Short mmCIF file of C-alpha atoms and ligand atoms in Angstrom, two decimals:
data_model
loop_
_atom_site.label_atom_id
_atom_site.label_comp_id
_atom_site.label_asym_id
_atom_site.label_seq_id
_atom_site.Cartn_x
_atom_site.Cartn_y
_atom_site.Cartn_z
CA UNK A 1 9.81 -53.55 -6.07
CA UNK A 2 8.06 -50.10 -7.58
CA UNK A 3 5.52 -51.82 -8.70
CA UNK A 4 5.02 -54.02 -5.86
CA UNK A 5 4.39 -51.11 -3.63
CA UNK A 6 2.22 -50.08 -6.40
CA UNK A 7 0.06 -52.96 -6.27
CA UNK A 8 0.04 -53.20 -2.66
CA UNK A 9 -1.25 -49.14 -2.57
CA UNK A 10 -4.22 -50.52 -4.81
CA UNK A 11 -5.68 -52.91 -2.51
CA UNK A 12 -5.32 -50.95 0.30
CA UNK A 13 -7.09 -48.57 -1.77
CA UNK A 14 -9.77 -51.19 -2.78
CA UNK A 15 -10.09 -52.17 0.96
CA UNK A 16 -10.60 -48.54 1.97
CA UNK A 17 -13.04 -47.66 -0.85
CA UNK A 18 -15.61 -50.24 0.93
CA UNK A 19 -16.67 -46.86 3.22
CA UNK A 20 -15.15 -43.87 1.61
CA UNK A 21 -16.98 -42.04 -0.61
CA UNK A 22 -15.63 -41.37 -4.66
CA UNK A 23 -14.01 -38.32 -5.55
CA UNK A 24 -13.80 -37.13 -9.57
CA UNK A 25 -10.31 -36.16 -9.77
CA UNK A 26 -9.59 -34.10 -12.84
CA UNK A 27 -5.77 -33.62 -13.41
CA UNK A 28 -3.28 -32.67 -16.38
CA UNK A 29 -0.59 -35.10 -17.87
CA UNK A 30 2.33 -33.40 -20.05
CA UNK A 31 3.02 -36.18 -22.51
CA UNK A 32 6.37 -36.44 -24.60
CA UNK A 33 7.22 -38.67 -27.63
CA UNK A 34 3.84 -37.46 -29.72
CA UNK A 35 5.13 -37.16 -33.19
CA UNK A 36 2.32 -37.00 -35.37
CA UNK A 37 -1.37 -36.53 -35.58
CA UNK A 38 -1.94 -40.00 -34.98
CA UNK A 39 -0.07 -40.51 -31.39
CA UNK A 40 -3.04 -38.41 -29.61
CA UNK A 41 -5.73 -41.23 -30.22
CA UNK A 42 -2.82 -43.81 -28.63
CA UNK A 43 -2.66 -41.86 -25.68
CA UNK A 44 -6.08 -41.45 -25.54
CA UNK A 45 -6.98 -45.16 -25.81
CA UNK A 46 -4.37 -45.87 -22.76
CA UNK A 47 -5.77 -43.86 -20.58
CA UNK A 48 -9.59 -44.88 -21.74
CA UNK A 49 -8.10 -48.41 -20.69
CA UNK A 50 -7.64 -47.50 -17.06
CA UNK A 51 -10.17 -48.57 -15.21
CA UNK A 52 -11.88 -46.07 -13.27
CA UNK A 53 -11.36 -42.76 -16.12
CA UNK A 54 -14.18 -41.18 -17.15
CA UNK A 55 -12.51 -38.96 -19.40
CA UNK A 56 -9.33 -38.12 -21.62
CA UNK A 57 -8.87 -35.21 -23.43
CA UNK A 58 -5.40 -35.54 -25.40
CA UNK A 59 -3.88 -32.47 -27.12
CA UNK A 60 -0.94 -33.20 -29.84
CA UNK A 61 -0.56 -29.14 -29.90
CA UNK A 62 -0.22 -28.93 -26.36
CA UNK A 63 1.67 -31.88 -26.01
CA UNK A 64 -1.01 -32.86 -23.01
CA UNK A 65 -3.64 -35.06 -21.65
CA UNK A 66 -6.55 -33.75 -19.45
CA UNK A 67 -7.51 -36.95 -17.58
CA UNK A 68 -10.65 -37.16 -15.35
CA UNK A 69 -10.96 -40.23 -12.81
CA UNK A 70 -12.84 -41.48 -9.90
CA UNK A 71 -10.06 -41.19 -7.44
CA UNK A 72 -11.21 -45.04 -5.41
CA UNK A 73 -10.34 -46.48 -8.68
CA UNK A 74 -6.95 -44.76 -9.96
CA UNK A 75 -4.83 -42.65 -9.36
CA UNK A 76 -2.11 -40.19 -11.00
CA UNK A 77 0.39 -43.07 -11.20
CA UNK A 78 -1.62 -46.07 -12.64
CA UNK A 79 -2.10 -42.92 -15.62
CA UNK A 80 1.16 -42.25 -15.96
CA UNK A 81 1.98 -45.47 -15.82
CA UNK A 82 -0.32 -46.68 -18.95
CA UNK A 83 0.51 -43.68 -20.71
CA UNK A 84 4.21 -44.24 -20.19
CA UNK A 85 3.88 -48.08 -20.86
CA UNK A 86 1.94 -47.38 -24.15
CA UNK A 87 5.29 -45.35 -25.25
CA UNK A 88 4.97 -41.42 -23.87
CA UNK A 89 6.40 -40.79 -20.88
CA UNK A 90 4.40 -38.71 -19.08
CA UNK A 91 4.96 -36.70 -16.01
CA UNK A 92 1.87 -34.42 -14.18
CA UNK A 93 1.46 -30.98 -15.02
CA UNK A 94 -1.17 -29.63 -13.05
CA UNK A 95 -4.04 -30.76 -10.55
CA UNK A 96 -7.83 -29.30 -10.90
CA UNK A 97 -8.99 -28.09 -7.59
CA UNK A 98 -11.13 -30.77 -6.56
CA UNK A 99 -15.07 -30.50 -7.06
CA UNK A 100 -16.86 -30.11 -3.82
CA UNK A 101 -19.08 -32.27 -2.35
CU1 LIG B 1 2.40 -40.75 -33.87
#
Protein backbone atom coordinates (compact mmCIF):
# COMPACT_ATOMS: atom_id res chain seq x y z
CA UNK A 1 0.00 0.00 0.00
CA UNK A 2 3.25 2.39 0.97
CA UNK A 3 4.52 1.96 -2.00
CA UNK A 4 1.50 2.27 -3.97
CA UNK A 5 0.96 5.74 -2.72
CA UNK A 6 4.52 6.06 -3.55
CA UNK A 7 4.16 5.32 -7.06
CA UNK A 8 1.04 7.11 -7.45
CA UNK A 9 3.00 10.53 -5.83
CA UNK A 10 5.50 9.95 -8.85
CA UNK A 11 3.23 10.34 -11.64
CA UNK A 12 1.47 12.97 -10.28
CA UNK A 13 4.79 14.37 -9.98
CA UNK A 14 5.69 13.46 -13.65
CA UNK A 15 2.30 14.97 -14.76
CA UNK A 16 3.01 18.20 -12.88
CA UNK A 17 6.66 18.54 -14.00
CA UNK A 18 5.18 19.10 -17.73
CA UNK A 19 4.94 23.13 -16.52
CA UNK A 20 6.83 23.48 -13.33
CA UNK A 21 10.09 24.45 -13.41
CA UNK A 22 13.24 22.03 -11.70
CA UNK A 23 14.51 22.76 -8.44
CA UNK A 24 18.26 21.28 -7.27
CA UNK A 25 17.45 20.02 -3.96
CA UNK A 26 20.53 19.37 -1.90
CA UNK A 27 19.71 17.42 1.37
CA UNK A 28 21.61 15.17 4.07
CA UNK A 29 20.91 11.36 4.65
CA UNK A 30 22.26 9.81 8.11
CA UNK A 31 23.02 6.28 7.01
CA UNK A 32 23.38 3.26 9.53
CA UNK A 33 24.76 -0.30 8.94
CA UNK A 34 28.29 1.14 7.27
CA UNK A 35 30.81 -1.19 8.66
CA UNK A 36 33.80 -0.80 6.76
CA UNK A 37 35.58 1.31 4.25
CA UNK A 38 33.98 -0.39 1.55
CA UNK A 39 30.04 0.23 2.42
CA UNK A 40 30.50 4.13 1.39
CA UNK A 41 30.98 3.31 -2.43
CA UNK A 42 27.55 0.93 -1.96
CA UNK A 43 25.73 3.73 -0.78
CA UNK A 44 27.10 5.85 -3.14
CA UNK A 45 26.27 3.69 -6.20
CA UNK A 46 22.42 3.51 -4.84
CA UNK A 47 21.90 6.74 -4.76
CA UNK A 48 23.95 7.41 -8.26
CA UNK A 49 21.17 4.85 -9.46
CA UNK A 50 18.27 7.16 -8.75
CA UNK A 51 17.30 8.75 -11.48
CA UNK A 52 17.27 12.34 -11.31
CA UNK A 53 20.71 12.75 -8.60
CA UNK A 54 23.26 14.71 -9.68
CA UNK A 55 25.35 14.13 -6.84
CA UNK A 56 26.30 11.85 -3.73
CA UNK A 57 28.75 12.59 -1.39
CA UNK A 58 28.94 9.52 1.17
CA UNK A 59 30.96 9.85 4.41
CA UNK A 60 31.84 6.39 6.36
CA UNK A 61 33.27 8.87 9.26
CA UNK A 62 30.24 10.73 9.43
CA UNK A 63 28.10 7.98 8.96
CA UNK A 64 26.25 10.31 6.10
CA UNK A 65 25.29 10.94 2.59
CA UNK A 66 25.05 14.50 1.06
CA UNK A 67 22.64 13.86 -1.84
CA UNK A 68 21.90 16.54 -4.52
CA UNK A 69 18.72 16.01 -6.88
CA UNK A 70 16.53 17.71 -9.31
CA UNK A 71 13.49 17.78 -7.15
CA UNK A 72 10.77 16.90 -10.63
CA UNK A 73 12.65 13.73 -10.69
CA UNK A 74 13.06 12.44 -6.91
CA UNK A 75 12.54 13.07 -3.97
CA UNK A 76 13.79 12.43 -0.21
CA UNK A 77 11.91 9.11 -0.14
CA UNK A 78 12.77 7.37 -3.52
CA UNK A 79 16.65 8.13 -1.67
CA UNK A 80 15.93 6.71 1.27
CA UNK A 81 14.28 4.21 -0.17
CA UNK A 82 17.35 2.91 -2.52
CA UNK A 83 19.64 3.54 0.16
CA UNK A 84 17.56 1.53 2.59
CA UNK A 85 16.81 -1.22 -0.09
CA UNK A 86 20.59 -1.51 -0.91
CA UNK A 87 20.98 -2.48 3.02
CA UNK A 88 21.42 1.05 5.22
CA UNK A 89 18.60 2.34 6.52
CA UNK A 90 18.64 5.72 6.22
CA UNK A 91 16.60 8.41 7.75
CA UNK A 92 17.10 12.52 6.74
CA UNK A 93 19.27 14.57 8.68
CA UNK A 94 19.14 17.89 7.42
CA UNK A 95 17.71 19.96 4.34
CA UNK A 96 20.03 22.71 2.41
CA UNK A 97 18.15 25.89 2.09
CA UNK A 98 17.10 25.76 -1.33
CA UNK A 99 19.14 27.71 -4.14
CA UNK A 100 17.25 30.63 -5.46
CA UNK A 101 16.05 31.13 -8.63
CU1 LIG B 1 31.09 -2.54 4.31
Amino acid sequence: MKRLFTLAALGAGVLISGTAFAAEQTVKLAVSNMYCAACPSTVKKALSAVSGVTKAEVSYQDKSAVVTFDDQKASVQTLIDAVTKAGYPTRLASVAAPKSR
